[in-house]
Tab-separated table of C-alpha atoms and ligand atoms in Angstrom:
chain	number	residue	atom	x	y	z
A	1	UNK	CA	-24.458	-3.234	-40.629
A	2	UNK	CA	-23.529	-3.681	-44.242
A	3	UNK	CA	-24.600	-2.143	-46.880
A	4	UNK	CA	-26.443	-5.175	-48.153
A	5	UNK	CA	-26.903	-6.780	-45.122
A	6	UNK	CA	-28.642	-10.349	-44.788
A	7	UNK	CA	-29.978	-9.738	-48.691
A	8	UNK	CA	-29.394	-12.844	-50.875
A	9	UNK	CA	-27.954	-12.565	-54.209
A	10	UNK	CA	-28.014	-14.672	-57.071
A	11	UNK	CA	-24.832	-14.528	-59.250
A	12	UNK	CA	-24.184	-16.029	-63.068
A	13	UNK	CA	-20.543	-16.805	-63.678
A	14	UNK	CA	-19.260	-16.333	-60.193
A	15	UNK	CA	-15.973	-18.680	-60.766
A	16	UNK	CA	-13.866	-16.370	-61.249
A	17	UNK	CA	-13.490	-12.813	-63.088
A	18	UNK	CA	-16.133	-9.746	-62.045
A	19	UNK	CA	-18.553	-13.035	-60.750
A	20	UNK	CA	-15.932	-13.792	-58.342
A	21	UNK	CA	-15.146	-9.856	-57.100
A	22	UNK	CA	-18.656	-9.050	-57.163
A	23	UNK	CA	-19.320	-12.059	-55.085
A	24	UNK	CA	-16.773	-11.209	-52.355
A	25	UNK	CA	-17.465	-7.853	-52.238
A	26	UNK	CA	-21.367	-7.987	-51.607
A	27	UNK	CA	-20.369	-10.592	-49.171
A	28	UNK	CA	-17.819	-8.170	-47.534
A	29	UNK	CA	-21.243	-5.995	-47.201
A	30	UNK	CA	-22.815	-8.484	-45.556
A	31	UNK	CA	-24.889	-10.665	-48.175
A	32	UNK	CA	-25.260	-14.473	-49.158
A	33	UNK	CA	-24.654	-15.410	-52.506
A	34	UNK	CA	-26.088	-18.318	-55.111
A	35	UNK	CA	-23.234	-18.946	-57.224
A	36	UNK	CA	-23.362	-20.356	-60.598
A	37	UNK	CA	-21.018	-21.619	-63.341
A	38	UNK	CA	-20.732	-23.751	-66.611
A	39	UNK	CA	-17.011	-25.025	-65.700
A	40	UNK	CA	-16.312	-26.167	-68.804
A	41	UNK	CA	-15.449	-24.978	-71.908
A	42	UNK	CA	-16.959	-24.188	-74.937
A	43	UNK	CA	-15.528	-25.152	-78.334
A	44	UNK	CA	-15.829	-21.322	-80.242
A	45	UNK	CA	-14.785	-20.136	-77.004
A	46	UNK	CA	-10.850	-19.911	-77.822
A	47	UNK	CA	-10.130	-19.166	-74.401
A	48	UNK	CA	-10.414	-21.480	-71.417
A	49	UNK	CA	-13.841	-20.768	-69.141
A	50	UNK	CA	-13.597	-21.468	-65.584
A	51	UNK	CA	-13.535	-24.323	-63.810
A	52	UNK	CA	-14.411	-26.575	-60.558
A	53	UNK	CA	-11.446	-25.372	-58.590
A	54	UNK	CA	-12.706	-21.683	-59.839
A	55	UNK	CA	-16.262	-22.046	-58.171
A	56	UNK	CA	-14.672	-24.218	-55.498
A	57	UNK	CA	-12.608	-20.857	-54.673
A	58	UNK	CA	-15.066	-17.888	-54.654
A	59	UNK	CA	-17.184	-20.039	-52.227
A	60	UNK	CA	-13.476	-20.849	-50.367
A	61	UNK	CA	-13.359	-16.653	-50.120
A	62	UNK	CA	-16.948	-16.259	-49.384
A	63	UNK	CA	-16.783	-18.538	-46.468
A	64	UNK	CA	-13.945	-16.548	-45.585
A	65	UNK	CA	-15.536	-13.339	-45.092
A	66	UNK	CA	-18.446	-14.870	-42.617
A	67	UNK	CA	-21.203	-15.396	-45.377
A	68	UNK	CA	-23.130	-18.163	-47.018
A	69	UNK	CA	-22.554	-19.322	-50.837
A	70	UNK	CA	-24.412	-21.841	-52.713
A	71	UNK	CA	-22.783	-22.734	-55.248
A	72	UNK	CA	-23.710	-25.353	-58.454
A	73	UNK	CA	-22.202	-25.960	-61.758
A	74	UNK	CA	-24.846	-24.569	-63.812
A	75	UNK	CA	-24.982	-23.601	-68.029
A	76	UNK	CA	-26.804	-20.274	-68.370
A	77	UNK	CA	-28.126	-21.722	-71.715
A	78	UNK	CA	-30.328	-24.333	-69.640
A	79	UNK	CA	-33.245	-22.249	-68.184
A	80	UNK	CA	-34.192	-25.351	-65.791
A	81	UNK	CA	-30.831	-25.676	-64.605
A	82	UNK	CA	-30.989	-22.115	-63.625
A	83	UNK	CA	-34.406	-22.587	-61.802
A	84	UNK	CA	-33.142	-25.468	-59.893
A	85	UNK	CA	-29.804	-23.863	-58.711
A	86	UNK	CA	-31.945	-21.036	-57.598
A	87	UNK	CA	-34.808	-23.006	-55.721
A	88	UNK	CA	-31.752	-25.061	-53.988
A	89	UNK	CA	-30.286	-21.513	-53.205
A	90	UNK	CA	-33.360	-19.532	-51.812
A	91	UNK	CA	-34.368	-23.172	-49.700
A	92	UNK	CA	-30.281	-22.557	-47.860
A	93	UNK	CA	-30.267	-18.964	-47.521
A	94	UNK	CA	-34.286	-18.010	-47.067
A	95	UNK	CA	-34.713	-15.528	-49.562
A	96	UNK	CA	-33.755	-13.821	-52.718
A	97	UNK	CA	-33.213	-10.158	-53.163
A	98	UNK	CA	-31.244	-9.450	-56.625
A	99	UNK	CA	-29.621	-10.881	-59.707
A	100	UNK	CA	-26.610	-10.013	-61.238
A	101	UNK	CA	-26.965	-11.661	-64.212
A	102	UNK	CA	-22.954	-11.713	-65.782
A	103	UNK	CA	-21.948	-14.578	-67.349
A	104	UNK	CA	-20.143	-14.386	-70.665
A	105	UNK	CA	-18.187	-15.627	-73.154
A	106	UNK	CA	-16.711	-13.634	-76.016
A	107	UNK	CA	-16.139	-16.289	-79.035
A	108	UNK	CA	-13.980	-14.002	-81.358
A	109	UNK	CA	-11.851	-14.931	-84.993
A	110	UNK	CA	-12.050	-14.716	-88.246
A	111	UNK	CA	-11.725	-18.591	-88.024
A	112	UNK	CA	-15.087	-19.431	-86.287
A	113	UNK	CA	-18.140	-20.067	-87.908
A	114	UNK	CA	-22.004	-19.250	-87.676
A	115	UNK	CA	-21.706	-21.293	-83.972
A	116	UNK	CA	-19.926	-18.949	-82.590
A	117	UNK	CA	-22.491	-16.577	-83.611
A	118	UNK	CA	-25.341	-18.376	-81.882
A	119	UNK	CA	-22.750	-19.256	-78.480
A	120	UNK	CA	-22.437	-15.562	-78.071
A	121	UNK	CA	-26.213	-14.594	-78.232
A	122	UNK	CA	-27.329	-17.934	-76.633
A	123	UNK	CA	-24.478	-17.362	-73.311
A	124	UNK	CA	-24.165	-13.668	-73.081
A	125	UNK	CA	-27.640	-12.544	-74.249
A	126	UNK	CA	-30.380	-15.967	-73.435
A	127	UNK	CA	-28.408	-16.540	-70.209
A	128	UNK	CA	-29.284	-13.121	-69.134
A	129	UNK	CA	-33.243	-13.522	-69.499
A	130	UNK	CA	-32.817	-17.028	-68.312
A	131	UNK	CA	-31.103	-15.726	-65.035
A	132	UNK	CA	-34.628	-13.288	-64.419
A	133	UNK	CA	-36.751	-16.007	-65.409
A	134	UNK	CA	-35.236	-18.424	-62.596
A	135	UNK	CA	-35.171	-15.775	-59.953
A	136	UNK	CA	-38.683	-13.855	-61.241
A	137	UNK	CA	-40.638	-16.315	-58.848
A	138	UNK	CA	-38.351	-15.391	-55.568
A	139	UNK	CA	-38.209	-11.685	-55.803
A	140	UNK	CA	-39.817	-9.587	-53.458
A	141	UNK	CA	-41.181	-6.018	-54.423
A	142	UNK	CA	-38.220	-3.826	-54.060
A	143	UNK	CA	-35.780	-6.252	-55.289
A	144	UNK	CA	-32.733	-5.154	-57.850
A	145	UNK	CA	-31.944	-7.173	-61.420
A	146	UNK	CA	-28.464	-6.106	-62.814
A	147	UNK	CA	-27.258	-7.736	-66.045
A	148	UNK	CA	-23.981	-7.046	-67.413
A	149	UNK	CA	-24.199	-5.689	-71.014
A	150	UNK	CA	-20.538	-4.257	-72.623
A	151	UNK	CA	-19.447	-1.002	-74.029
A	152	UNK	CA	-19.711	-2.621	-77.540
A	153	UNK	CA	-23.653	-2.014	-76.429
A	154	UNK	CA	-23.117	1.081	-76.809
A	155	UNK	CA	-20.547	1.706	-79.275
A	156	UNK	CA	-20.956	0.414	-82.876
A	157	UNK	CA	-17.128	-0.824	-84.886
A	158	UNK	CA	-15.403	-2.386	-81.888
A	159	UNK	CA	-16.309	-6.113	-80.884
A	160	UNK	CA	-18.063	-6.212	-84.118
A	161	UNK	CA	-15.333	-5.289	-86.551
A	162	UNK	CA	-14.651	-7.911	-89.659
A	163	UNK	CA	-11.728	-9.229	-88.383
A	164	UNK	CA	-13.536	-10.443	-84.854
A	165	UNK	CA	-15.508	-12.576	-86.754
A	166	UNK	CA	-19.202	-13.682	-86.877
A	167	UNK	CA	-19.275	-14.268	-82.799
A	168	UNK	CA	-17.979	-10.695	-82.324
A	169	UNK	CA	-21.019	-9.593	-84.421
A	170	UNK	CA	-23.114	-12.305	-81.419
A	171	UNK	CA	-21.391	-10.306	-78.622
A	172	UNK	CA	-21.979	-6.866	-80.063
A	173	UNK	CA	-26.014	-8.300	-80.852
A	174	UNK	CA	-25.956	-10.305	-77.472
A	175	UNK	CA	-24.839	-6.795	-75.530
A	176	UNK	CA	-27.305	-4.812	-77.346
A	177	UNK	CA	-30.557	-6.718	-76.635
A	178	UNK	CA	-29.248	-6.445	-72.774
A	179	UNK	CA	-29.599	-3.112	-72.668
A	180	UNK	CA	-33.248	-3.325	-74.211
A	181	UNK	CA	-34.314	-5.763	-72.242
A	182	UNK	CA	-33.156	-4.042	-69.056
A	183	UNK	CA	-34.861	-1.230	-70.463
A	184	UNK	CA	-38.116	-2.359	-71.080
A	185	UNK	CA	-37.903	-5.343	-68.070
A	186	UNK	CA	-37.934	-1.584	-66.202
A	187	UNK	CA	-40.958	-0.716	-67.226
A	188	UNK	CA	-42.712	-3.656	-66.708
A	189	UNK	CA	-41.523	-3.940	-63.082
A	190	UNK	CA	-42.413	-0.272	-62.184
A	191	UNK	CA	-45.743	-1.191	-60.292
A	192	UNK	CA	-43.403	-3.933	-57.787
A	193	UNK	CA	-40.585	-1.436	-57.242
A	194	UNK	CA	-37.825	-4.181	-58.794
A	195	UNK	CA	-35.246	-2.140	-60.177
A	196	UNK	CA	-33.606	-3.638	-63.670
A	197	UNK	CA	-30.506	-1.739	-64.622
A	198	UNK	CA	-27.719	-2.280	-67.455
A	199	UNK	CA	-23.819	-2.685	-66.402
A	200	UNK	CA	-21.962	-1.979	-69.135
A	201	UNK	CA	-17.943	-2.001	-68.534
A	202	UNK	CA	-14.971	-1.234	-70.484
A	203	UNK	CA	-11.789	-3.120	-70.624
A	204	UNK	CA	-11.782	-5.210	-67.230
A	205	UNK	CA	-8.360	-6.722	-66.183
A	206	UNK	CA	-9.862	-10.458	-66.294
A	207	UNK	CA	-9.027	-13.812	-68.344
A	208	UNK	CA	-11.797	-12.767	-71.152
A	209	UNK	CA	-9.491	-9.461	-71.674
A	210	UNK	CA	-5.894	-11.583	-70.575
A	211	UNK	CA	-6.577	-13.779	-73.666
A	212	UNK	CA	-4.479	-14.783	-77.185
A	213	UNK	CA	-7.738	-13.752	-79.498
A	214	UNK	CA	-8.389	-10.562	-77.344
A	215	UNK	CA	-5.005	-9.463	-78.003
A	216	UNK	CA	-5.153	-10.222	-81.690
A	217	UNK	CA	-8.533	-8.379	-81.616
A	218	UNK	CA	-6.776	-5.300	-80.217
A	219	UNK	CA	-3.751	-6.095	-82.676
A	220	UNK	CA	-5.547	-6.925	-86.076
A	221	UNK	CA	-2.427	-5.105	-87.553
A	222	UNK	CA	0.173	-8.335	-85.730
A	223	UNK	CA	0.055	-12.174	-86.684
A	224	UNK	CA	0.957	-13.524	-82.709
A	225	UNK	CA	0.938	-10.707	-80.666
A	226	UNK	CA	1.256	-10.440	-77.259
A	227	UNK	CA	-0.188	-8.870	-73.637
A	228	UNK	CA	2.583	-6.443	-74.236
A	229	UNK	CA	1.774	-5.766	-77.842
A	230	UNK	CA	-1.728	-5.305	-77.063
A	231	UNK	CA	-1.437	-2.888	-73.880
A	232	UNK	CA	-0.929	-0.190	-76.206
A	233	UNK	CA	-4.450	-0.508	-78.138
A	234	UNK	CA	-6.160	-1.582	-74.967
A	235	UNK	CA	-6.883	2.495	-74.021
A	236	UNK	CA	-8.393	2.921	-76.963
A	237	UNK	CA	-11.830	1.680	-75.444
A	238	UNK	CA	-11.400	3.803	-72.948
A	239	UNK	CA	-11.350	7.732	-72.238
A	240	UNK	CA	-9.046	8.202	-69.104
A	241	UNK	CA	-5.977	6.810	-71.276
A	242	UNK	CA	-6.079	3.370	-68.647
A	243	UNK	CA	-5.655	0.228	-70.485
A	244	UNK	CA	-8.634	-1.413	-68.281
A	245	UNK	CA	-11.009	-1.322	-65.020
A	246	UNK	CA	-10.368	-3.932	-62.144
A	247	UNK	CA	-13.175	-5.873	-61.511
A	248	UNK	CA	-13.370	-4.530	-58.151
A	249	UNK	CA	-14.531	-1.135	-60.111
A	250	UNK	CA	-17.145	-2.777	-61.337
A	251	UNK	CA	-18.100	-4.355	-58.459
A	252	UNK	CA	-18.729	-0.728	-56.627
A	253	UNK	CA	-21.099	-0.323	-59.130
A	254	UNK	CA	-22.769	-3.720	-58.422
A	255	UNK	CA	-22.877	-3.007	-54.583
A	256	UNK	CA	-24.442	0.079	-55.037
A	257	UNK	CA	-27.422	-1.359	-57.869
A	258	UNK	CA	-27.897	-4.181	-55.550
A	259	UNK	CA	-28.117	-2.043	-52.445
A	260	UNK	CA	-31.065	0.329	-50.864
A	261	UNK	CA	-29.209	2.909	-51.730
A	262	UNK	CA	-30.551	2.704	-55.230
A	263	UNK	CA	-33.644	1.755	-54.907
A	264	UNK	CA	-35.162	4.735	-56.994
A	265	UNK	CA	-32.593	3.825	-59.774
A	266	UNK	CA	-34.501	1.773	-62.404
A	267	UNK	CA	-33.749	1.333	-66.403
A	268	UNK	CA	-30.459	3.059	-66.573
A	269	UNK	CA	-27.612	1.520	-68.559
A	270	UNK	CA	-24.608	2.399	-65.981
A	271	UNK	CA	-21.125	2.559	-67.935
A	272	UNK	CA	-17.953	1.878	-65.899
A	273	UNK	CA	-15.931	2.808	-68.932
A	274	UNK	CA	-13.556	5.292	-67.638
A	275	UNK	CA	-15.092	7.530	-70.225
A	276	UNK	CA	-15.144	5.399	-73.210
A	277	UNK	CA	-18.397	5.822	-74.149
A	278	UNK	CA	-18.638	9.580	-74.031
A	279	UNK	CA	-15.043	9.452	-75.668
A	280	UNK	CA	-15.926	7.859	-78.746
A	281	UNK	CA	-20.215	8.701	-79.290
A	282	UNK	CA	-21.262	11.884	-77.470
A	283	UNK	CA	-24.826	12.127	-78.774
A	284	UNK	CA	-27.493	10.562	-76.162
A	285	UNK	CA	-28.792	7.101	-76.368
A	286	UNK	CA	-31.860	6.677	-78.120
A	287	UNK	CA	-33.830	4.442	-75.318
B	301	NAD	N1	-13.342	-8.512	-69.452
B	301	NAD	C1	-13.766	-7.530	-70.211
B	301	NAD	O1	-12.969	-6.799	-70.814
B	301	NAD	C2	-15.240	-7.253	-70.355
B	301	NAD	C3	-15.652	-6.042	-70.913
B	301	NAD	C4	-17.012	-5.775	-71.033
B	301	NAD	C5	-17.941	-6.693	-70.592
B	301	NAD	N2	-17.516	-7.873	-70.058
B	301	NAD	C6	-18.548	-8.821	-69.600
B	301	NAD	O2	-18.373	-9.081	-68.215
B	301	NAD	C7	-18.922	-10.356	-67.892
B	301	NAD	C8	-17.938	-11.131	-67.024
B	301	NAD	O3	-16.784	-11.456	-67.767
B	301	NAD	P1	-15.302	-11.473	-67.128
B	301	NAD	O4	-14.610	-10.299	-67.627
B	301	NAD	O5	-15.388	-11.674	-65.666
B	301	NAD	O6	-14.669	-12.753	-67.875
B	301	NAD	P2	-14.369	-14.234	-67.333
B	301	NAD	O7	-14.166	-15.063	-68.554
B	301	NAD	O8	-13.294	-14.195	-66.319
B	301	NAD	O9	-15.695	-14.660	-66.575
B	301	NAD	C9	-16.856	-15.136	-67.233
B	301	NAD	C10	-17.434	-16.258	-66.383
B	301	NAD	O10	-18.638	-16.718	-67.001
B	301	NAD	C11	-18.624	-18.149	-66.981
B	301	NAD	N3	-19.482	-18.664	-68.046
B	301	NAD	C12	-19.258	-18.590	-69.389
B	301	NAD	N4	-20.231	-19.197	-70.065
B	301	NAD	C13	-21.117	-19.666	-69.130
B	301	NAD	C14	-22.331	-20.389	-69.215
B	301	NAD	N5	-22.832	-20.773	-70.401
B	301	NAD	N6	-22.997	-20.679	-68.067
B	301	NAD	C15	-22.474	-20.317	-66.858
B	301	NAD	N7	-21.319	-19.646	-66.723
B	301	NAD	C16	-20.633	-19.325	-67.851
B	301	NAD	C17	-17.151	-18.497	-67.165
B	301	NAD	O11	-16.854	-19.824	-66.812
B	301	NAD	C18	-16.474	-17.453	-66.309
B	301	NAD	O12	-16.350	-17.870	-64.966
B	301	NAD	C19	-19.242	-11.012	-69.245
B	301	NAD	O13	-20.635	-10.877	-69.495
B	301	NAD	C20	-18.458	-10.190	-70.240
B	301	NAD	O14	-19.019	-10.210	-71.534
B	301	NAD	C21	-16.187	-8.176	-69.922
């Protein structure tokens, strides 16, 4: 028996990234997975998003290990789209037993305007409550809602400095209101035993981090500069002096909120930060 055996679990972003390693390694625990992506880009966006052959691949890898995927090309931004990728999963697989509601896009530079403001709350921060709102109706009592927030949650003068731009002040905004809204979702889900809990990971070794406007977000001080350029600021977001997380790590994490094994763990906003958070703000959280 796995450790999430025979539970279905719906996934945002699952193309490629964390999705894609959370994906494979529920499935390698025995679960199903409903897999959604936008493949496509968006315009603030300066990096490219996943695509087709992404999605095509996790379910390729999911296949692989013995379990079911459904997968659909799917915007987080459009709440019916959601619903319907959802009601097509549960009708496959049976059931539906937790979210992991991850999908993001991190719209940085001093370039973009007030859209990319409204991208990053509308993607990484509407997607989020539009992922609970599809799966809401399918949940049993018991079941577990994760939702991936970000270290810049927690930790004021990183993704929102200046020089990120007004969509690194929407990703900083966008990552706050996830935690809240795990926090209080908590408390209004007490009485069915659903679990809602906050992910919130440091540097992970994925294309958002592997990008050109990352790197010049970690290098305000260089013009063009590089992965190499930027390795040396990336453990500054961190406390164990690592430049980054794998996915994978955060993917333990996942397992674990998604499994029985947590099934008393409700409203907490879980850090896989290697210590960043405690690093850099040591005083408690105030919710
Ligand atoms: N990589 C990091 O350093 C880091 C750090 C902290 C938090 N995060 C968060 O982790 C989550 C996963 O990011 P990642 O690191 O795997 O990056 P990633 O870019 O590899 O993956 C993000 C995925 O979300 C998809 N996506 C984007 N907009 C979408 C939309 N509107 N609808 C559906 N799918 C959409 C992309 O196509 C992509 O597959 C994001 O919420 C991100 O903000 C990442």
């Amino acid at each position: 028996m796995g450790r999430v055996q025979d539970k279905v679990v719906f996934i945002t972003g699952a193309a490629r990234g964390q999705g894609r390693a959370h994906a494979l390694r529920l499935a390698s625990e025995g679960a199903d997975i409903i897999a959604v992506d936008l493949c496509e880009d968006i315009a603030t966006n300066a990096y490219a998003l996943a695509t087709q052959d992404d999605l095509d691949e996790t379910v390729r890898q999911v296949e692989k290990l013995g379990r079911r995927i459904v997968a659909r090309k799917a915007d987080v931004r459009d709440p019916a789209a959601l619903k319907a990728a959802v009601a097509e999963g549960v009708a496959e697989l049976g059931r539906l037993d937790a979210v992991v509601a991850q999908a993001g896009i991190a719209p940085l530079g001093p370039r973009q305007g007030v859209q990319a403001f409204i991208d990053a709350v509308t993607v990484d921060f509407n997607g989020v409550v539009h992922a609970v709102e599809a799966a809401l109706p399918h949940l049993p009592d018991g079941a577990s809602i994760v939702a991936t927030g970000s270290i810049a949650a927690l930790t004021p003068a990183t993704v929102d400095s200046p020089s990120n731009g007004p969509g690194g002040l929407g990703y900083s905004f966008a990552k706050r209101q996830v935690a809240a809204f795990v926090h209080d979702l908590a408390t209004v889900l007490l009485s069915r035993r659903i679990r809602v809990n906050g992910l919130h990971p440091t540097n992970v070794n994925t294309d958002m981090l592997n990008s050109d406007i990352m790197y010049r977000s970690f290098r305000p001080d260089l013009e063009n500069p590089t992965r190499e350029d930027a390795l040396v600021s990336f453990p500054a977001t961190t406390g164990m002096d690592i430049p980054y997380v794998e996915p994978e790590d955060v993917s333990d994490m996942v397992l674990f909120l998604v499994s029985d094994e947590s099934r008393y763990v409700t409203g907490m906003q879980m850090r896989v930060d290697a210590g960043g958070y405690v690093r850099k703000r040591p005083q408690l959280p105030t919710f």
